[in-house]
PDB file of C-alpha atoms in Angstrom:
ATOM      1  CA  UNK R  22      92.210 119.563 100.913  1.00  0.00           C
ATOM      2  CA  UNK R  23      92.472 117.210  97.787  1.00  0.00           C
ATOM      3  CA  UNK R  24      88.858 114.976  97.933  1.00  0.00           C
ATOM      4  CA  UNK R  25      88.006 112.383  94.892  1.00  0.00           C
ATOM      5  CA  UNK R  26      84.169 110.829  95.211  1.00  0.00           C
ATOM      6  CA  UNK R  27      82.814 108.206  93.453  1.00  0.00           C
ATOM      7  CA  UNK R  28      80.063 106.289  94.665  1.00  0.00           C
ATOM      8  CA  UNK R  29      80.482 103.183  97.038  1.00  0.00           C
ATOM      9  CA  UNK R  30      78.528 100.928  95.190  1.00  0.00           C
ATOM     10  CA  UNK R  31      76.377 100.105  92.314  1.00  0.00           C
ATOM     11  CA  UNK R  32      74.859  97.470  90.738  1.00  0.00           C
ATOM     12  CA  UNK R  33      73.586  96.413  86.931  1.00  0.00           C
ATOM     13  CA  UNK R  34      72.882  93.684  84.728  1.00  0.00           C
ATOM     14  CA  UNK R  35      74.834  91.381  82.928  1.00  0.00           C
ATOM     15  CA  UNK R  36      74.932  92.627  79.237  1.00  0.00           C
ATOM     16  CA  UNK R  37      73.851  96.411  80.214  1.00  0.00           C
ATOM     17  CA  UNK R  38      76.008  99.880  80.235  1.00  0.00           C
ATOM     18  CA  UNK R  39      77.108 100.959  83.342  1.00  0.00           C
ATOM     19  CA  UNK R  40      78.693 104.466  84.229  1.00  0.00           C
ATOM     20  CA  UNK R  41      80.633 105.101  86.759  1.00  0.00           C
ATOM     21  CA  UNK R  42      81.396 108.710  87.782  1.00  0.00           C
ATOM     22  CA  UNK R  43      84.150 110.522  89.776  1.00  0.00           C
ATOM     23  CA  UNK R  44      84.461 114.025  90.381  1.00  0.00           C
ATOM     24  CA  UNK R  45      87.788 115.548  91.845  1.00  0.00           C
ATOM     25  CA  UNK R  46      88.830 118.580  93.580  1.00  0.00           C
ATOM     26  CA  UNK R  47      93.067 118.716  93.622  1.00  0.00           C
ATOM     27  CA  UNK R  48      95.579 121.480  93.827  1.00  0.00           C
ATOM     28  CA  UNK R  49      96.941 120.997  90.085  1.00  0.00           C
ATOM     29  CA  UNK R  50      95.994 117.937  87.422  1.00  0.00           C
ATOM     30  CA  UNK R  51      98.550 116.106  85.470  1.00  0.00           C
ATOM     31  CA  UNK R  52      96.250 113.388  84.515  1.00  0.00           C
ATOM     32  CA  UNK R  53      93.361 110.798  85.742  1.00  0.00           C
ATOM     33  CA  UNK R  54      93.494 107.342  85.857  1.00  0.00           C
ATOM     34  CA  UNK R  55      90.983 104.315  86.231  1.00  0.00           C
ATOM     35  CA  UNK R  56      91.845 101.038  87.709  1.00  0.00           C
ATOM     36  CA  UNK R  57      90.112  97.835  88.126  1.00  0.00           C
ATOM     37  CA  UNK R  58      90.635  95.556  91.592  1.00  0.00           C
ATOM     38  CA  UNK R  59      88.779  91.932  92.018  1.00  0.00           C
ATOM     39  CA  UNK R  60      88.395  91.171  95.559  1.00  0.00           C
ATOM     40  CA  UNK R  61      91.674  89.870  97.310  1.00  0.00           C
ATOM     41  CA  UNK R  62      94.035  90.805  94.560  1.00  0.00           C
ATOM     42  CA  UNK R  63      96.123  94.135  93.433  1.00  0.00           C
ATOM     43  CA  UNK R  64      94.450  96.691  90.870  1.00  0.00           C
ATOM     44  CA  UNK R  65      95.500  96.503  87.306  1.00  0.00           C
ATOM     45  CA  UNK R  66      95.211  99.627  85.313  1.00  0.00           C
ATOM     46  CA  UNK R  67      92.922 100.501  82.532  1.00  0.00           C
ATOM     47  CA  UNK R  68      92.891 103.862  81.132  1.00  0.00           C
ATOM     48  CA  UNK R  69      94.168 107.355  81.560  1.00  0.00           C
ATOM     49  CA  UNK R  70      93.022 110.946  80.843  1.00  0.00           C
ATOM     50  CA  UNK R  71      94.806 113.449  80.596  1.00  0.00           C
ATOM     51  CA  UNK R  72      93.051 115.899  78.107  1.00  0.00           C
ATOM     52  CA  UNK R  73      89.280 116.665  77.999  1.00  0.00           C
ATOM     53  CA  UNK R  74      87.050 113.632  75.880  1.00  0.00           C
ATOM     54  CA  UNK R  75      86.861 110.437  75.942  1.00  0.00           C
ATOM     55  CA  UNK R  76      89.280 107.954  75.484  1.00  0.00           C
ATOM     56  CA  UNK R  77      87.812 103.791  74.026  1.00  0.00           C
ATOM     57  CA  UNK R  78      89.583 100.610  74.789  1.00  0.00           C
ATOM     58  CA  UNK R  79      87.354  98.165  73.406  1.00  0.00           C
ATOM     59  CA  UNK R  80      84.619  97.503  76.148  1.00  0.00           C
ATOM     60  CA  UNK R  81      85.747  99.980  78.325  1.00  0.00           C
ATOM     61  CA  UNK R  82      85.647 104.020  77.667  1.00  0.00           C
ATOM     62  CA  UNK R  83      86.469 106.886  79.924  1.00  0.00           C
ATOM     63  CA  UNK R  84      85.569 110.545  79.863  1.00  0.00           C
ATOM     64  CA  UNK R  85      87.140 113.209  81.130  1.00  0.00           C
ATOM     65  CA  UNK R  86      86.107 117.167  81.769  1.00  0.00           C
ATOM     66  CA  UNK R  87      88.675 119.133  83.759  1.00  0.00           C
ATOM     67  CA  UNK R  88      86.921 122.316  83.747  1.00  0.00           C
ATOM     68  CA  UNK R  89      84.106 120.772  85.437  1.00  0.00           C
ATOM     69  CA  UNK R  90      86.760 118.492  88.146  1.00  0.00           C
ATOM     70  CA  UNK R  91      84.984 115.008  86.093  1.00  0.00           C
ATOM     71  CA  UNK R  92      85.349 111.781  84.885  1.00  0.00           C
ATOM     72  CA  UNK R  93      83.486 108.658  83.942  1.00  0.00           C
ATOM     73  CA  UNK R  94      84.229 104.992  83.013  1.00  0.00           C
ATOM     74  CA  UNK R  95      81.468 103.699  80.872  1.00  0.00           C
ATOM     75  CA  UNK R  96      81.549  99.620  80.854  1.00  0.00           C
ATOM     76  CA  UNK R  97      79.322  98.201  77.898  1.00  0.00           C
ATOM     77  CA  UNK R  98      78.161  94.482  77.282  1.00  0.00           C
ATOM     78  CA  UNK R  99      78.614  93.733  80.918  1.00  0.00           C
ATOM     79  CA  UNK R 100      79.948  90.326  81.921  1.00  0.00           C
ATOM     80  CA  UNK R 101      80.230  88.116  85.596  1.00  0.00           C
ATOM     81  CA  UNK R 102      83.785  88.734  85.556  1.00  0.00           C
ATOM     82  CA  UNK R 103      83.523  92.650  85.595  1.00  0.00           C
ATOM     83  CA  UNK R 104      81.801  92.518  89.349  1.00  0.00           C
ATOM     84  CA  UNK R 105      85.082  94.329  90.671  1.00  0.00           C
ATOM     85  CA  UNK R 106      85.620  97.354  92.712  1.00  0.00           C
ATOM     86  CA  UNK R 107      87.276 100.942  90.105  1.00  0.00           C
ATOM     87  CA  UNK R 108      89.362 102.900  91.707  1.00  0.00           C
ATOM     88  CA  UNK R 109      89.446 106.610  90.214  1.00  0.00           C
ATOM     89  CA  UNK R 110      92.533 108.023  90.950  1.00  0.00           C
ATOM     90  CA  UNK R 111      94.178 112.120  89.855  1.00  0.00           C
ATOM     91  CA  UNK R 112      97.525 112.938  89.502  1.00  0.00           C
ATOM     92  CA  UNK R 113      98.164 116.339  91.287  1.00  0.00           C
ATOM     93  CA  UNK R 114     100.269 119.175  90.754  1.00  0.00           C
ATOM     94  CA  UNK R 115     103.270 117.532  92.663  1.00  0.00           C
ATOM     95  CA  UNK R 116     102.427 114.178  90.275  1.00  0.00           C
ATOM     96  CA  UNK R 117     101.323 112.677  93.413  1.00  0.00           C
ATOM     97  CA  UNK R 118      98.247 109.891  92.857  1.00  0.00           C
ATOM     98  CA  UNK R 119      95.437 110.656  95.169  1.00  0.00           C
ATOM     99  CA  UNK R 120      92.990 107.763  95.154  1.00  0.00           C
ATOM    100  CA  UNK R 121      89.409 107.281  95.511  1.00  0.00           C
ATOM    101  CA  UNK R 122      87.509 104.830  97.608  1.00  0.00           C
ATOM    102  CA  UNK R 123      86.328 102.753  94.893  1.00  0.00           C
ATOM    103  CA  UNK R 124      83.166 101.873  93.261  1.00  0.00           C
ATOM    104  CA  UNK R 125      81.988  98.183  94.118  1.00  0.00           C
ATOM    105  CA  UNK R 126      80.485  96.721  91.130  1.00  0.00           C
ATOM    106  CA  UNK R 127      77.858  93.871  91.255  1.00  0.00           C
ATOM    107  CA  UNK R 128      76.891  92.317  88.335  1.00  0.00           C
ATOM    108  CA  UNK R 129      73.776  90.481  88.276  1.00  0.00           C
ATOM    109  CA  UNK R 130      72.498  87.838  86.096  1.00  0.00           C
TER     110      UNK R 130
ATOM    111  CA  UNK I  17     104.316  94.520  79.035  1.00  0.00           C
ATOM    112  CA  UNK I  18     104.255  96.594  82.318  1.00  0.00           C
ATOM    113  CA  UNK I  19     104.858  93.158  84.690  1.00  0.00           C
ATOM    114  CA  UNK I  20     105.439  94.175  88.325  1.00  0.00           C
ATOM    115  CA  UNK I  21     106.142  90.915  90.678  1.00  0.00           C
ATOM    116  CA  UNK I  22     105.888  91.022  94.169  1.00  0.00           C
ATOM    117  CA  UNK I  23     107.114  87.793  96.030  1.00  0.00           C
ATOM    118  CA  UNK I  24     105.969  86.165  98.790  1.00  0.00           C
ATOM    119  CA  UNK I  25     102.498  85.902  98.281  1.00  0.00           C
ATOM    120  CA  UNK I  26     101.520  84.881 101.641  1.00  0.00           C
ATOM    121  CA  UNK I  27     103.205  84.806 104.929  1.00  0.00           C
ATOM    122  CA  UNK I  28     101.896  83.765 108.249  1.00  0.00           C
ATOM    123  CA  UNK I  29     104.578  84.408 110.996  1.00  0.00           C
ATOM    124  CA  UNK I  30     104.734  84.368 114.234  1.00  0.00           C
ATOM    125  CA  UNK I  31     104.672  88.037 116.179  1.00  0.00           C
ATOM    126  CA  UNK I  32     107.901  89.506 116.334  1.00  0.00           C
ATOM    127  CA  UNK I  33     109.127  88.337 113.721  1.00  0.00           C
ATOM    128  CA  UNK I  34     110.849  90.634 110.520  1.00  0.00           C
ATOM    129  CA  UNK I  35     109.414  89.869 107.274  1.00  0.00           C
ATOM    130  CA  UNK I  36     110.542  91.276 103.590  1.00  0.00           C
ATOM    131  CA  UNK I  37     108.742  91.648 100.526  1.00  0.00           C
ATOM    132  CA  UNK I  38     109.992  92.389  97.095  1.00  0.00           C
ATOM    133  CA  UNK I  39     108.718  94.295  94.430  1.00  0.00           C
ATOM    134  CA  UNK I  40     110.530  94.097  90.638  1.00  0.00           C
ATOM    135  CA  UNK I  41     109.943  95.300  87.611  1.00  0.00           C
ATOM    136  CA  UNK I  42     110.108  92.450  85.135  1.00  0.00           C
ATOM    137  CA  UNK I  43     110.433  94.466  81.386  1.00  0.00           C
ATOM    138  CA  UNK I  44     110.907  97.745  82.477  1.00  0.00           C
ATOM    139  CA  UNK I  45     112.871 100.368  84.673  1.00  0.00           C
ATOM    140  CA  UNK I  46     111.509 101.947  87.161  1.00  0.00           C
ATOM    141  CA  UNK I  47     113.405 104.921  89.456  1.00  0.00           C
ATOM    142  CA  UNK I  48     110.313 104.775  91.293  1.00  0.00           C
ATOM    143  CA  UNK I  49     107.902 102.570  93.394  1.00  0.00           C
ATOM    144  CA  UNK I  50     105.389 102.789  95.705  1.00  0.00           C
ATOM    145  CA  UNK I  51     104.156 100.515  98.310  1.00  0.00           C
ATOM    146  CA  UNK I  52     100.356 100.604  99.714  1.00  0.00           C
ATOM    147  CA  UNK I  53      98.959  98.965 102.388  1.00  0.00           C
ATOM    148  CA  UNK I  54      94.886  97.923 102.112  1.00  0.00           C
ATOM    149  CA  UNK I  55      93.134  96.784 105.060  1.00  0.00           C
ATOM    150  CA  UNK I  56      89.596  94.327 104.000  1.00  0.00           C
ATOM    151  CA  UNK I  57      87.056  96.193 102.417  1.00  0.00           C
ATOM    152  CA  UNK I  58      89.236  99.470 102.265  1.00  0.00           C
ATOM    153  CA  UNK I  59      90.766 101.995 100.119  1.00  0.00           C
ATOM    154  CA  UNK I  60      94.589 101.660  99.054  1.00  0.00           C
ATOM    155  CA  UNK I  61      96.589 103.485 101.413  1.00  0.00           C
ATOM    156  CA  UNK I  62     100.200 105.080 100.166  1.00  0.00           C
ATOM    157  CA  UNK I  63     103.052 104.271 103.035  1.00  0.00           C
ATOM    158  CA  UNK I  64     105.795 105.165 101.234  1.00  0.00           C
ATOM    159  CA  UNK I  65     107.715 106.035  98.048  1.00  0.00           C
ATOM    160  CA  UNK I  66     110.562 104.332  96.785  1.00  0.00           C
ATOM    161  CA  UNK I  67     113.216 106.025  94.480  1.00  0.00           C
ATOM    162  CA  UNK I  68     116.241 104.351  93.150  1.00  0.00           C
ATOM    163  CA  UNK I  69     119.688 105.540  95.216  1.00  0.00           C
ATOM    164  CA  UNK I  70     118.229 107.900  97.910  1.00  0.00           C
ATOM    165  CA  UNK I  71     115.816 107.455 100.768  1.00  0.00           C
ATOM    166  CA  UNK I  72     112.308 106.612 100.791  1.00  0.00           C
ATOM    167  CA  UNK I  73     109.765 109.191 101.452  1.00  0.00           C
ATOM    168  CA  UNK I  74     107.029 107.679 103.527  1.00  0.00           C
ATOM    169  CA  UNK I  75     103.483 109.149 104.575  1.00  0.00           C
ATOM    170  CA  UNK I  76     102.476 111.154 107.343  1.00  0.00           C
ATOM    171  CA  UNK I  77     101.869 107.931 109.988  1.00  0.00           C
ATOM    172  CA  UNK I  78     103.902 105.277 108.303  1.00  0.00           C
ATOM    173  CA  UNK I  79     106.882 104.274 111.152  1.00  0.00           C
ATOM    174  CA  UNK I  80     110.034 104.888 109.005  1.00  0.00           C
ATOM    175  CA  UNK I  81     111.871 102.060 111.365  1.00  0.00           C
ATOM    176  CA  UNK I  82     109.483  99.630 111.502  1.00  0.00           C
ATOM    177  CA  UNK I  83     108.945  99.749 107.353  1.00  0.00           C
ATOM    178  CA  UNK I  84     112.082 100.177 106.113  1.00  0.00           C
ATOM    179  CA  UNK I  85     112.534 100.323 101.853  1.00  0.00           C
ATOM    180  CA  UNK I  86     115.517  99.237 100.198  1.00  0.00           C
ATOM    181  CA  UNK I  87     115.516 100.352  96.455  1.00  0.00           C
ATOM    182  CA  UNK I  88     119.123  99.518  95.185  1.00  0.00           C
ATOM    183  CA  UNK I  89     118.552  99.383  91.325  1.00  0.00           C
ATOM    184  CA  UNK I  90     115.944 100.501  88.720  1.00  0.00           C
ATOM    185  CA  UNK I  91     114.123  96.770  88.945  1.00  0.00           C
ATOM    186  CA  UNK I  92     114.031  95.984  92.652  1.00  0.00           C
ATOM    187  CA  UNK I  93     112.360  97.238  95.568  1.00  0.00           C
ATOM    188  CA  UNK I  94     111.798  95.584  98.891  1.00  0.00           C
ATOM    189  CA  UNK I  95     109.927  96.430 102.180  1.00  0.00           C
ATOM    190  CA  UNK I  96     110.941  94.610 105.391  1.00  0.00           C
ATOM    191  CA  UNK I  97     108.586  94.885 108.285  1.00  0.00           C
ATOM    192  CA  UNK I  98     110.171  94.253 111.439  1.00  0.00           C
ATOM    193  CA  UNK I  99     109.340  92.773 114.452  1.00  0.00           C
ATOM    194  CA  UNK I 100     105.877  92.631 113.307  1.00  0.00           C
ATOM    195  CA  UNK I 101     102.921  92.129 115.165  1.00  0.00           C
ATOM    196  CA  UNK I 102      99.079  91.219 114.691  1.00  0.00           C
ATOM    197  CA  UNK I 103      98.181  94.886 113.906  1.00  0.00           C
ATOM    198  CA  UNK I 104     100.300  94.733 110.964  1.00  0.00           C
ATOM    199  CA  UNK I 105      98.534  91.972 109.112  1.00  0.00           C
ATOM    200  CA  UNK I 106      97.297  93.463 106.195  1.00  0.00           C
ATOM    201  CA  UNK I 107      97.754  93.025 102.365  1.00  0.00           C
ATOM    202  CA  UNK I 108     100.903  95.008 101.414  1.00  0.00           C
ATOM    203  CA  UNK I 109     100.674  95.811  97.453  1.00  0.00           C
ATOM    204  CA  UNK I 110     103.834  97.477  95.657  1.00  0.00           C
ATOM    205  CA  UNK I 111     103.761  99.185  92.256  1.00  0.00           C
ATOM    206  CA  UNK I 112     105.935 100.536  89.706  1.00  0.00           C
ATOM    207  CA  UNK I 113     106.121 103.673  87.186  1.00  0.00           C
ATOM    208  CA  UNK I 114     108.123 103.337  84.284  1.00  0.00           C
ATOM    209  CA  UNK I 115     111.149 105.867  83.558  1.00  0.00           C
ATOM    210  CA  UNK I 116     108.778 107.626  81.016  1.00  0.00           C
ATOM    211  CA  UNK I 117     107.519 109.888  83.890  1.00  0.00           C
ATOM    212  CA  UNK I 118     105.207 110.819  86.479  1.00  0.00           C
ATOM    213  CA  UNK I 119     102.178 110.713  83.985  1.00  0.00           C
ATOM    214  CA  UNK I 120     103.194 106.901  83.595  1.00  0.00           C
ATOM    215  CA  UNK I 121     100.786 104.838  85.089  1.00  0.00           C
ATOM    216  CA  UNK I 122     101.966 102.647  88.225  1.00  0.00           C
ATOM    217  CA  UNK I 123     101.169  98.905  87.389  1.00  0.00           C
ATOM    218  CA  UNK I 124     101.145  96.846  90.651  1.00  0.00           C
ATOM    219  CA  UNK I 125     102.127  93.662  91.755  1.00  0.00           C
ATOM    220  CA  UNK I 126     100.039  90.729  92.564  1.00  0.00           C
ATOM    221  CA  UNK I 127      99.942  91.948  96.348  1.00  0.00           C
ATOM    222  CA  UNK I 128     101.392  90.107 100.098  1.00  0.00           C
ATOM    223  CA  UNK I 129      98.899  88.927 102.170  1.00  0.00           C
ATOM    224  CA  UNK I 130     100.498  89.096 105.830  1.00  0.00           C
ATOM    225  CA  UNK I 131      99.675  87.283 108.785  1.00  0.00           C
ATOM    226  CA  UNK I 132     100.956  87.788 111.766  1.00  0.00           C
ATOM    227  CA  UNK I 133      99.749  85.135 114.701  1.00  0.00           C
TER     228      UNK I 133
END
């Protein structure tokens, strides 16, 4: 079966780094992506990974390592407004998104 | 760029009755579109896929005649639930992928929140 973790919920401090990790197991990868969703309203997207590294959009970075079925979104210089839930999600071989649970992220002052 | 609206926002309706939602593309085309349903505190769920000129394909579970998707051009796709009832109250979330492909990443709407008394 196709199976993407990532952990329920974390928490960190306003102005820390905070990783968030997702591992996959698919039949096929044609990409991964990461998308933010604040409680009561529709994700938005923020980055995608297709090839192994990682990829910087100003605070935001994401890593990816398909040989080991990985990926990470690293969020720097945490703010309030970042308390959201990320949803990991993996294209598979017939380009069909498989989504995670989501990660619940609390920010704390 | 990448604007997806979804109209209504809300709806509160009595049971029974047939409500549609619809999803368009504002700045780009899009030959496909997806709509998800998300129940509180869960993950998005994938009821169907929309593609421009032939029939949806929905998801193992999804009633094709009680969710029936209309995609008649590359900017517009709605979902009508009919004769809906209080199970279906959920929020309904569409999303679009641009013509560039399938590694295109689907940018969503702002989401219906349904409820049915």
């Amino acid at each position: 079966g196709q199976n993407i973790d990532q952990p329920t919920e974390m928490t960190a401090t306003e102005g820390a780094i905070v990783q968030i990790n997702c591992t996959y197991q698919t039949s096929g990868f044609n990409g991964l992506f990461w998308y933010q969703q604040h409680a009561g309203e529709a994700p938005t997207f923020l980055s995608y990974n297709v090839l192994d590294g990682l990829e910087e959009k100003g605070r935001f970075s994401s890593f990816l390592s398909r040989s080991k079925g990985y990926s990470y979104l690293l969020l720097k210089e945490l703010q309030m407004k970042d308390s959201a839930s990320y949803l990991c999600a993996v294209l598979d071989s017939n380009y069909q998104l498989i989504w995670g649970a989501g990660t619940k992220l609390i920010i704390k002052p | 760029g990448a604007v997806v609206s979804q109209h209504p926002s809300w709806v509160i309706c009595k049971s029974g009755t047939s409500v549609k939602i619809e999803c368009r593309s504002l700045d780009f085309q899009a030959t496909t579109m997806f709509w998800y349903r998300q129940f509180p505190k869960q993950s998005l769920m994938l009821m169907a896929t929309s593609n421009e000129g032939s029939k949806a394909t929905y998801e193992q579970g999804v009633e094709k005649d009680k969710f029936l998707i209309n995609h008649a051009s590359l900017t517009l796709s709605t979902l009508t639930v009919t004769s809906a009832h209080p199970e279906d109250s959920s929020f309904y979330i569409c999303s679009a992928r641009d013509l560039g492909g399938e590694g295109q990443p689907q940018h969503f709407g702002d989401g219906t929140r349904l409820s049915i008394l």
